[in-house]
């Protein structure tokens, strides 16, 4: 049996916080019901599935690329970096990596990109769920440090409330300076 790892990321579009990626090798002997793209599940369903994935998967890991890495590399390259880190952190080395999307991280094992893979491949769906749950947890932690931005509600996405908070409070150290809405505000408000 070939050890196949599914990989997905969470947090490419937000204006703040790291991008996270998860890698999952499912155990064929311990199937998990109800795997789906994390965006199709409620927060409660994602949390429940994440616990099950962590308990039943043969191996799993979550890794990130920081705001500084996102700004230095660009969001695509930072996402690929987080994906590679997640695969490298696995306790079991996979023989093949399946990644959601169009782009593949450079690795020393075969990697295949699958468009909409999070809806087609169970291991990618599982990775999607773990990445989303981990990123939401990270944004709740950032909310405790920077409550004025409301990260617990919008998770860093450019909602009207987030943009208004940026105007009122300025750009924090956890905002991605290379993202257009933040870049545009850098000359307006003071840094928090």
Tab-separated table of N, CA and C in Angstrom, residues 31-192:
chain	number	residue	atom	x	y	z
A	31	UNK	N	-11.325	4.293	8.925
A	31	UNK	CA	-11.936	5.335	8.091
A	31	UNK	C	-12.652	6.400	8.921
A	32	UNK	N	-12.721	7.587	8.349
A	32	UNK	CA	-13.385	8.719	8.994
A	32	UNK	C	-14.558	9.130	8.118
A	33	UNK	N	-15.746	9.079	8.688
A	33	UNK	CA	-16.951	9.452	7.939
A	33	UNK	C	-17.087	10.974	7.871
A	34	UNK	N	-17.699	11.432	6.788
A	34	UNK	CA	-18.077	12.840	6.695
A	34	UNK	C	-16.962	13.808	6.401
A	35	UNK	N	-15.878	13.350	5.797
A	35	UNK	CA	-14.829	14.291	5.418
A	35	UNK	C	-15.319	15.120	4.239
A	36	UNK	N	-15.100	16.408	4.314
A	36	UNK	CA	-15.495	17.333	3.249
A	36	UNK	C	-14.577	18.534	3.333
A	37	UNK	N	-14.606	19.356	2.298
A	37	UNK	CA	-13.850	20.600	2.321
A	37	UNK	C	-14.253	21.387	3.562
A	38	UNK	N	-13.282	21.924	4.262
A	38	UNK	CA	-13.547	22.631	5.523
A	38	UNK	C	-14.528	23.784	5.353
A	39	UNK	N	-14.554	24.381	4.175
A	39	UNK	CA	-15.469	25.511	3.944
A	39	UNK	C	-16.929	25.064	3.872
A	40	UNK	N	-17.165	23.774	3.678
A	40	UNK	CA	-18.534	23.256	3.602
A	40	UNK	C	-19.074	22.837	4.968
A	41	UNK	N	-18.234	22.901	5.995
A	41	UNK	CA	-18.632	22.463	7.332
A	41	UNK	C	-18.805	23.661	8.262
A	42	UNK	N	-19.647	23.494	9.259
A	42	UNK	CA	-19.764	24.521	10.291
A	42	UNK	C	-18.534	24.445	11.193
A	43	UNK	N	-18.330	25.471	11.982
A	43	UNK	CA	-17.205	25.493	12.912
A	43	UNK	C	-17.260	24.292	13.859
A	44	UNK	N	-18.435	23.990	14.371
A	44	UNK	CA	-18.598	22.854	15.289
A	44	UNK	C	-18.275	21.531	14.585
A	45	UNK	N	-18.741	21.374	13.334
A	45	UNK	CA	-18.446	20.151	12.578
A	45	UNK	C	-16.942	20.019	12.325
A	46	UNK	N	-16.286	21.139	11.981
A	46	UNK	CA	-14.837	21.105	11.751
A	46	UNK	C	-14.092	20.676	13.011
A	47	UNK	N	-14.471	21.239	14.148
A	47	UNK	CA	-13.810	20.893	15.415
A	47	UNK	C	-13.965	19.399	15.716
A	48	UNK	N	-15.170	18.876	15.512
A	48	UNK	CA	-15.438	17.461	15.765
A	48	UNK	C	-14.628	16.577	14.824
A	49	UNK	N	-14.632	16.923	13.530
A	49	UNK	CA	-13.878	16.137	12.544
A	49	UNK	C	-12.378	16.219	12.835
A	50	UNK	N	-11.910	17.395	13.249
A	50	UNK	CA	-10.478	17.556	13.530
A	50	UNK	C	-10.045	16.624	14.661
A	51	UNK	N	-10.847	16.530	15.709
A	51	UNK	CA	-10.520	15.609	16.810
A	51	UNK	C	-10.440	14.172	16.300
A	52	UNK	N	-11.397	13.809	15.442
A	52	UNK	CA	-11.426	12.449	14.899
A	52	UNK	C	-10.219	12.192	13.994
A	53	UNK	N	-9.878	13.175	13.169
A	53	UNK	CA	-8.719	13.034	12.272
A	53	UNK	C	-7.445	12.841	13.095
A	54	UNK	N	-7.259	13.670	14.109
A	54	UNK	CA	-6.052	13.566	14.943
A	54	UNK	C	-5.985	12.219	15.659
A	55	UNK	N	-7.139	11.667	16.018
A	55	UNK	CA	-7.173	10.379	16.720
A	55	UNK	C	-6.980	9.195	15.780
A	56	UNK	N	-7.466	9.291	14.549
A	56	UNK	CA	-7.490	8.120	13.662
A	56	UNK	C	-6.459	8.116	12.542
A	57	UNK	N	-5.907	9.258	12.196
A	57	UNK	CA	-4.956	9.308	11.078
A	57	UNK	C	-3.690	8.535	11.429
A	58	UNK	N	-3.062	7.997	10.422
A	58	UNK	CA	-1.774	7.329	10.597
A	58	UNK	C	-0.725	8.360	11.018
A	59	UNK	N	-0.792	9.545	10.415
A	59	UNK	CA	0.105	10.651	10.774
A	59	UNK	C	-0.545	11.958	10.346
A	60	UNK	N	-0.256	13.026	11.086
A	60	UNK	CA	-0.739	14.354	10.721
A	60	UNK	C	0.195	15.403	11.321
A	61	UNK	N	0.215	16.558	10.698
A	61	UNK	CA	0.982	17.678	11.237
A	61	UNK	C	0.403	18.977	10.704
A	62	UNK	N	0.696	20.050	11.418
A	62	UNK	CA	0.292	21.392	11.005
A	62	UNK	C	1.521	22.278	11.100
A	63	UNK	N	1.736	23.097	10.078
A	63	UNK	CA	2.873	24.018	10.055
A	63	UNK	C	2.394	25.372	9.550
A	64	UNK	N	3.258	26.361	9.682
A	64	UNK	CA	2.857	27.703	9.266
A	64	UNK	C	3.986	28.433	8.568
A	65	UNK	N	3.610	29.527	7.939
A	65	UNK	CA	4.557	30.534	7.457
A	65	UNK	C	4.091	31.842	8.076
A	66	UNK	N	5.019	32.572	8.635
A	66	UNK	CA	4.710	33.777	9.401
A	66	UNK	C	4.306	34.946	8.510
A	67	UNK	N	3.780	35.969	9.145
A	67	UNK	CA	3.446	37.211	8.442
A	67	UNK	C	4.701	37.768	7.769
A	68	UNK	N	5.829	37.705	8.461
A	68	UNK	CA	7.086	38.210	7.889
A	68	UNK	C	7.484	37.404	6.652
A	69	UNK	N	7.302	36.089	6.706
A	69	UNK	CA	7.619	35.257	5.538
A	69	UNK	C	6.657	35.539	4.397
A	70	UNK	N	5.384	35.756	4.712
A	70	UNK	CA	4.398	36.098	3.679
A	70	UNK	C	4.815	37.385	2.977
A	71	UNK	N	5.182	38.400	3.760
A	71	UNK	CA	5.574	39.684	3.173
A	71	UNK	C	6.889	39.592	2.406
A	72	UNK	N	7.806	38.743	2.844
A	72	UNK	CA	9.100	38.611	2.169
A	72	UNK	C	9.007	37.783	0.888
A	73	UNK	N	8.198	36.733	0.903
A	73	UNK	CA	8.157	35.784	-0.216
A	73	UNK	C	7.022	36.050	-1.194
A	74	UNK	N	5.868	36.331	-0.735
A	74	UNK	CA	4.534	36.494	-1.327
A	74	UNK	C	3.671	35.355	-0.787
A	75	UNK	N	2.372	35.516	-0.865
A	75	UNK	CA	1.476	34.564	-0.207
A	75	UNK	C	1.536	33.172	-0.835
A	76	UNK	N	1.707	33.083	-2.150
A	76	UNK	CA	1.790	31.762	-2.779
A	76	UNK	C	3.023	31.012	-2.284
A	77	UNK	N	4.185	31.648	-2.342
A	77	UNK	CA	5.417	30.976	-1.921
A	77	UNK	C	5.388	30.643	-0.429
A	78	UNK	N	4.801	31.523	0.376
A	78	UNK	CA	4.677	31.248	1.815
A	78	UNK	C	3.745	30.063	2.057
A	79	UNK	N	2.669	29.962	1.279
A	79	UNK	CA	1.751	28.823	1.397
A	79	UNK	C	2.467	27.522	1.052
A	80	UNK	N	3.239	27.539	-0.020
A	80	UNK	CA	3.991	26.346	-0.421
A	80	UNK	C	5.036	25.980	0.635
A	81	UNK	N	5.649	26.993	1.251
A	81	UNK	CA	6.608	26.755	2.328
A	81	UNK	C	5.926	26.080	3.520
A	82	UNK	N	4.764	26.579	3.905
A	82	UNK	CA	4.020	25.968	5.018
A	82	UNK	C	3.641	24.526	4.682
A	83	UNK	N	3.246	24.277	3.428
A	83	UNK	CA	2.903	22.914	3.005
A	83	UNK	C	4.109	21.987	3.129
A	84	UNK	N	5.255	22.455	2.621
A	84	UNK	CA	6.463	21.635	2.693
A	84	UNK	C	6.831	21.346	4.153
A	85	UNK	N	6.746	22.360	4.997
A	85	UNK	CA	7.042	22.163	6.421
A	85	UNK	C	6.111	21.128	7.044
A	86	UNK	N	4.826	21.193	6.693
A	86	UNK	CA	3.859	20.241	7.258
A	86	UNK	C	4.216	18.811	6.868
A	87	UNK	N	4.564	18.598	5.605
A	87	UNK	CA	4.934	17.249	5.151
A	87	UNK	C	6.214	16.795	5.850
A	88	UNK	N	7.192	17.690	5.955
A	88	UNK	CA	8.465	17.330	6.579
A	88	UNK	C	8.316	17.020	8.066
A	89	UNK	N	7.286	17.547	8.707
A	89	UNK	CA	7.061	17.317	10.142
A	89	UNK	C	6.340	16.003	10.433
A	90	UNK	N	5.815	15.334	9.415
A	90	UNK	CA	5.089	14.083	9.639
A	90	UNK	C	5.985	13.038	10.300
A	91	UNK	N	5.419	12.279	11.214
A	91	UNK	CA	6.160	11.212	11.887
A	91	UNK	C	6.442	10.047	10.939
A	92	UNK	N	5.637	9.927	9.885
A	92	UNK	CA	5.783	8.878	8.878
A	92	UNK	C	6.021	9.565	7.541
A	93	UNK	N	7.033	9.143	6.801
A	93	UNK	CA	7.319	9.775	5.513
A	93	UNK	C	6.401	9.198	4.437
A	94	UNK	N	5.639	10.068	3.752
A	94	UNK	CA	4.762	9.575	2.688
A	94	UNK	C	5.555	9.235	1.427
A	95	UNK	N	4.928	8.421	0.578
A	95	UNK	CA	5.539	8.074	-0.703
A	95	UNK	C	5.028	8.975	-1.818
A	96	UNK	N	3.883	9.613	-1.577
A	96	UNK	CA	3.310	10.544	-2.547
A	96	UNK	C	2.555	11.621	-1.776
A	97	UNK	N	2.588	12.838	-2.315
A	97	UNK	CA	1.888	13.966	-1.707
A	97	UNK	C	0.863	14.491	-2.702
A	98	UNK	N	-0.374	14.650	-2.231
A	98	UNK	CA	-1.447	15.226	-3.039
A	98	UNK	C	-1.817	16.566	-2.415
A	99	UNK	N	-1.726	17.621	-3.213
A	99	UNK	CA	-1.935	18.980	-2.733
A	99	UNK	C	-3.172	19.570	-3.388
A	100	UNK	N	-3.971	20.288	-2.601
A	100	UNK	CA	-5.124	20.983	-3.156
A	100	UNK	C	-4.652	22.188	-3.962
A	101	UNK	N	-5.209	22.362	-5.162
A	101	UNK	CA	-4.927	23.563	-5.948
A	101	UNK	C	-4.124	23.300	-7.196
A	102	UNK	N	-3.499	24.373	-7.688
A	102	UNK	CA	-2.740	24.333	-8.937
A	102	UNK	C	-1.238	24.194	-8.734
A	103	UNK	N	-0.745	24.597	-7.566
A	103	UNK	CA	0.693	24.704	-7.351
A	103	UNK	C	1.186	23.636	-6.389
A	104	UNK	N	2.442	23.213	-6.609
A	104	UNK	CA	3.038	22.156	-5.800
A	104	UNK	C	4.290	22.666	-5.100
A	105	UNK	N	4.454	22.321	-3.830
A	105	UNK	CA	5.721	22.651	-3.177
A	105	UNK	C	6.824	21.745	-3.721
A	106	UNK	N	8.040	22.259	-3.778
A	106	UNK	CA	9.178	21.454	-4.213
A	106	UNK	C	9.560	20.520	-3.074
A	107	UNK	N	9.605	19.219	-3.392
A	107	UNK	CA	9.918	18.222	-2.373
A	107	UNK	C	10.734	17.106	-3.006
A	108	UNK	N	11.306	16.275	-2.163
A	108	UNK	CA	12.096	15.150	-2.667
A	108	UNK	C	11.260	13.885	-2.861
A	109	UNK	N	9.939	14.026	-2.781
A	109	UNK	CA	9.016	12.928	-3.061
A	109	UNK	C	8.000	13.423	-4.082
A	110	UNK	N	7.350	12.524	-4.817
A	110	UNK	CA	6.396	12.958	-5.840
A	110	UNK	C	5.231	13.757	-5.243
A	111	UNK	N	4.934	14.881	-5.890
A	111	UNK	CA	3.844	15.756	-5.458
A	111	UNK	C	2.933	16.002	-6.648
A	112	UNK	N	1.627	15.857	-6.419
A	112	UNK	CA	0.650	16.124	-7.473
A	112	UNK	C	-0.353	17.150	-6.970
A	113	UNK	N	-0.595	18.164	-7.775
A	113	UNK	CA	-1.599	19.179	-7.445
A	113	UNK	C	-2.929	18.754	-8.047
A	114	UNK	N	-3.994	18.870	-7.266
A	114	UNK	CA	-5.330	18.483	-7.715
A	114	UNK	C	-6.275	19.655	-7.471
A	115	UNK	N	-6.787	20.224	-8.557
A	115	UNK	CA	-7.740	21.324	-8.436
A	115	UNK	C	-8.998	20.804	-7.751
A	116	UNK	N	-9.461	21.527	-6.750
A	116	UNK	CA	-10.607	21.131	-5.923
A	116	UNK	C	-10.361	19.789	-5.234
A	117	UNK	N	-9.101	19.521	-4.947
A	117	UNK	CA	-8.726	18.276	-4.279
A	117	UNK	C	-9.379	18.103	-2.923
A	118	UNK	N	-9.705	19.236	-2.273
A	118	UNK	CA	-10.345	19.148	-0.957
A	118	UNK	C	-11.747	18.567	-1.030
A	119	UNK	N	-12.324	18.502	-2.232
A	119	UNK	CA	-13.640	17.877	-2.405
A	119	UNK	C	-13.536	16.506	-3.074
A	120	UNK	N	-12.333	16.134	-3.529
A	120	UNK	CA	-12.159	14.891	-4.283
A	120	UNK	C	-11.355	13.816	-3.551
A	121	UNK	N	-10.460	14.230	-2.661
A	121	UNK	CA	-9.526	13.299	-2.020
A	121	UNK	C	-9.681	13.411	-0.504
A	122	UNK	N	-9.995	12.287	0.141
A	122	UNK	CA	-10.266	12.298	1.585
A	122	UNK	C	-9.098	12.856	2.398
A	123	UNK	N	-7.871	12.497	2.054
A	123	UNK	CA	-6.714	12.977	2.821
A	123	UNK	C	-6.546	14.489	2.686
A	124	UNK	N	-6.864	15.034	1.508
A	124	UNK	CA	-6.799	16.491	1.339
A	124	UNK	C	-7.926	17.147	2.126
A	125	UNK	N	-9.109	16.547	2.108
A	125	UNK	CA	-10.225	17.070	2.911
A	125	UNK	C	-9.845	17.113	4.387
A	126	UNK	N	-9.216	16.047	4.859
A	126	UNK	CA	-8.785	15.999	6.261
A	126	UNK	C	-7.765	17.097	6.550
A	127	UNK	N	-6.827	17.298	5.632
A	127	UNK	CA	-5.829	18.359	5.801
A	127	UNK	C	-6.488	19.731	5.794
A	128	UNK	N	-7.481	19.910	4.935
A	128	UNK	CA	-8.223	21.168	4.868
A	128	UNK	C	-8.860	21.489	6.213
A	129	UNK	N	-9.448	20.479	6.829
A	129	UNK	CA	-10.110	20.652	8.129
A	129	UNK	C	-9.092	21.001	9.211
A	130	UNK	N	-7.993	20.255	9.277
A	130	UNK	CA	-6.987	20.535	10.307
A	130	UNK	C	-6.375	21.918	10.139
A	131	UNK	N	-6.100	22.311	8.896
A	131	UNK	CA	-5.506	23.632	8.653
A	131	UNK	C	-6.457	24.744	9.062
A	132	UNK	N	-7.728	24.607	8.710
A	132	UNK	CA	-8.719	25.637	9.038
A	132	UNK	C	-8.923	25.741	10.550
A	133	UNK	N	-9.044	24.617	11.231
A	133	UNK	CA	-9.224	24.636	12.687
A	133	UNK	C	-8.003	25.267	13.359
A	134	UNK	N	-6.809	24.895	12.915
A	134	UNK	CA	-5.584	25.449	13.504
A	134	UNK	C	-5.484	26.951	13.256
A	135	UNK	N	-5.852	27.395	12.056
A	135	UNK	CA	-5.770	28.834	11.775
A	135	UNK	C	-6.803	29.606	12.583
A	136	UNK	N	-8.012	29.067	12.682
A	136	UNK	CA	-9.028	29.737	13.505
A	136	UNK	C	-8.553	29.853	14.956
A	137	UNK	N	-7.918	28.804	15.475
A	137	UNK	CA	-7.360	28.853	16.833
A	137	UNK	C	-6.297	29.946	16.934
A	138	UNK	N	-5.443	30.022	15.931
A	138	UNK	CA	-4.389	31.044	15.904
A	138	UNK	C	-4.986	32.450	15.898
A	139	UNK	N	-6.054	32.644	15.127
A	139	UNK	CA	-6.664	33.974	15.053
A	139	UNK	C	-7.390	34.326	16.349
A	140	UNK	N	-7.948	33.340	17.034
A	140	UNK	CA	-8.539	33.611	18.354
A	140	UNK	C	-7.444	34.022	19.345
A	141	UNK	N	-6.278	33.391	19.250
A	141	UNK	CA	-5.151	33.773	20.112
A	141	UNK	C	-4.693	35.197	19.790
A	142	UNK	N	-4.638	35.545	18.513
A	142	UNK	CA	-4.270	36.915	18.133
A	142	UNK	C	-5.325	37.911	18.600
A	143	UNK	N	-6.584	37.487	18.618
A	143	UNK	CA	-7.651	38.363	19.110
A	143	UNK	C	-7.425	38.707	20.590
A	144	UNK	N	-6.952	37.753	21.353
A	144	UNK	CA	-6.702	38.033	22.775
A	144	UNK	C	-5.594	39.082	22.942
A	145	UNK	N	-4.645	39.105	22.016
A	145	UNK	CA	-3.563	40.103	22.069
A	145	UNK	C	-3.976	41.437	21.457
A	146	UNK	N	-4.831	41.386	20.448
A	146	UNK	CA	-5.247	42.593	19.711
A	146	UNK	C	-6.765	42.617	19.567
A	147	UNK	N	-7.504	42.740	20.665
A	147	UNK	CA	-8.972	42.644	20.599
A	147	UNK	C	-9.625	43.742	19.762
A	148	UNK	N	-8.952	44.857	19.604
A	148	UNK	CA	-9.543	45.980	18.862
A	148	UNK	C	-9.791	45.665	17.385
A	149	UNK	N	-9.164	44.622	16.855
A	149	UNK	CA	-9.347	44.288	15.437
A	149	UNK	C	-10.463	43.278	15.192
A	150	UNK	N	-10.934	42.585	16.211
A	150	UNK	CA	-12.032	41.637	16.042
A	150	UNK	C	-11.666	40.371	15.294
A	151	UNK	N	-10.423	39.910	15.435
A	151	UNK	CA	-9.979	38.709	14.721
A	151	UNK	C	-10.823	37.481	15.037
A	152	UNK	N	-11.452	37.446	16.211
A	152	UNK	CA	-12.284	36.297	16.570
A	152	UNK	C	-13.518	36.195	15.681
A	153	UNK	N	-13.914	37.291	15.088
A	153	UNK	CA	-15.108	37.291	14.227
A	153	UNK	C	-14.777	37.082	12.752
A	154	UNK	N	-13.795	37.793	12.235
A	154	UNK	CA	-13.531	37.739	10.786
A	154	UNK	C	-12.264	36.977	10.414
A	155	UNK	N	-11.507	36.530	11.413
A	155	UNK	CA	-10.293	35.719	11.208
A	155	UNK	C	-9.255	36.403	10.318
A	156	UNK	N	-9.314	37.739	10.251
A	156	UNK	CA	-8.328	38.477	9.476
A	156	UNK	C	-8.751	38.809	8.062
A	157	UNK	N	-9.899	38.301	7.631
A	157	UNK	CA	-10.371	38.598	6.272
A	157	UNK	C	-10.763	40.070	6.157
A	158	UNK	N	-10.747	40.624	4.952
A	158	UNK	CA	-11.010	42.061	4.765
A	158	UNK	C	-12.495	42.419	4.807
A	159	UNK	N	-13.127	42.168	5.930
A	159	UNK	CA	-14.538	42.519	6.105
A	159	UNK	C	-14.649	44.024	6.365
A	160	UNK	N	-15.839	44.592	6.202
A	160	UNK	CA	-16.001	46.012	6.536
A	160	UNK	C	-15.579	46.325	7.975
A	161	UNK	N	-15.892	45.444	8.924
A	161	UNK	CA	-15.513	45.673	10.322
A	161	UNK	C	-13.991	45.675	10.490
A	162	UNK	N	-13.310	44.775	9.803
A	162	UNK	CA	-11.850	44.721	9.905
A	162	UNK	C	-11.223	45.966	9.278
A	163	UNK	N	-11.718	46.355	8.115
A	163	UNK	CA	-11.181	47.549	7.455
A	163	UNK	C	-11.416	48.792	8.304
A	164	UNK	N	-12.585	48.872	8.950
A	164	UNK	CA	-12.877	50.008	9.838
A	164	UNK	C	-11.923	50.002	11.038
A	165	UNK	N	-11.641	48.820	11.588
A	165	UNK	CA	-10.709	48.723	12.717
A	165	UNK	C	-9.302	49.139	12.296
A	166	UNK	N	-8.910	48.772	11.083
A	166	UNK	CA	-7.603	49.198	10.573
A	166	UNK	C	-7.533	50.720	10.475
A	167	UNK	N	-8.595	51.325	9.975
A	167	UNK	CA	-8.631	52.789	9.877
A	167	UNK	C	-8.547	53.437	11.255
A	168	UNK	N	-9.249	52.867	12.207
A	168	UNK	CA	-9.302	53.455	13.545
A	168	UNK	C	-8.028	53.219	14.351
A	169	UNK	N	-7.460	52.011	14.265
A	169	UNK	CA	-6.351	51.635	15.143
A	169	UNK	C	-5.000	51.551	14.446
A	170	UNK	N	-4.987	51.646	13.134
A	170	UNK	CA	-3.738	51.514	12.401
A	170	UNK	C	-3.381	50.055	12.161
A	171	UNK	N	-2.230	49.863	11.566
A	171	UNK	CA	-1.761	48.535	11.174
A	171	UNK	C	-0.972	47.924	12.335
A	172	UNK	N	-1.319	46.700	12.712
A	172	UNK	CA	-0.604	46.015	13.801
A	172	UNK	C	0.563	45.211	13.231
A	173	UNK	N	1.353	44.646	14.111
A	173	UNK	CA	2.491	43.828	13.680
A	173	UNK	C	2.056	42.501	13.066
A	174	UNK	N	0.794	42.118	13.237
A	174	UNK	CA	0.326	40.850	12.668
A	174	UNK	C	-0.385	41.045	11.330
A	175	UNK	N	-0.399	42.271	10.825
A	175	UNK	CA	-0.996	42.531	9.512
A	175	UNK	C	0.045	42.340	8.405
A	176	UNK	N	-0.425	41.855	7.278
A	176	UNK	CA	0.426	41.581	6.119
A	176	UNK	C	0.609	42.881	5.335
A	177	UNK	N	1.790	43.449	5.426
A	177	UNK	CA	2.049	44.760	4.844
A	177	UNK	C	2.043	44.787	3.324
A	178	UNK	N	2.216	43.645	2.687
A	178	UNK	CA	2.232	43.607	1.225
A	178	UNK	C	0.843	43.439	0.622
A	179	UNK	N	-0.174	43.259	1.451
A	179	UNK	CA	-1.539	43.127	0.943
A	179	UNK	C	-2.109	44.523	0.717
A	180	UNK	N	-2.713	44.728	-0.442
A	180	UNK	CA	-3.104	46.068	-0.893
A	180	UNK	C	-3.867	46.895	0.138
A	181	UNK	N	-4.913	46.387	0.790
A	181	UNK	CA	-5.628	47.244	1.746
A	181	UNK	C	-4.749	47.702	2.908
A	182	UNK	N	-3.840	46.852	3.357
A	182	UNK	CA	-2.942	47.215	4.456
A	182	UNK	C	-1.889	48.193	3.951
A	183	UNK	N	-1.322	47.893	2.801
A	183	UNK	CA	-0.307	48.768	2.204
A	183	UNK	C	-0.859	50.176	2.021
A	184	UNK	N	-2.115	50.259	1.580
A	184	UNK	CA	-2.744	51.564	1.358
A	184	UNK	C	-2.916	52.336	2.663
A	185	UNK	N	-3.117	51.627	3.757
A	185	UNK	CA	-3.343	52.283	5.049
A	185	UNK	C	-2.062	52.645	5.793
A	186	UNK	N	-0.955	52.094	5.395
A	186	UNK	CA	0.281	52.321	6.146
A	186	UNK	C	0.627	53.800	6.291
A	187	UNK	N	0.275	54.595	5.318
A	187	UNK	CA	0.554	56.023	5.399
A	187	UNK	C	-0.503	56.803	6.141
A	188	UNK	N	-1.627	56.155	6.491
A	188	UNK	CA	-2.755	56.859	7.111
A	188	UNK	C	-2.686	56.792	8.627
A	189	UNK	N	-2.687	55.569	9.187
A	189	UNK	CA	-2.760	55.405	10.642
A	189	UNK	C	-1.397	55.144	11.238
A	190	UNK	N	-1.317	55.276	12.519
A	190	UNK	CA	-0.094	54.946	13.237
A	190	UNK	C	-0.033	53.441	13.435
A	191	UNK	N	1.158	52.907	13.482
A	191	UNK	CA	1.299	51.472	13.739
A	191	UNK	C	0.983	51.172	15.191
A	192	UNK	N	0.249	50.083	15.399
A	192	UNK	CA	-0.116	49.687	16.774
A	192	UNK	C	1.034	48.955	17.423
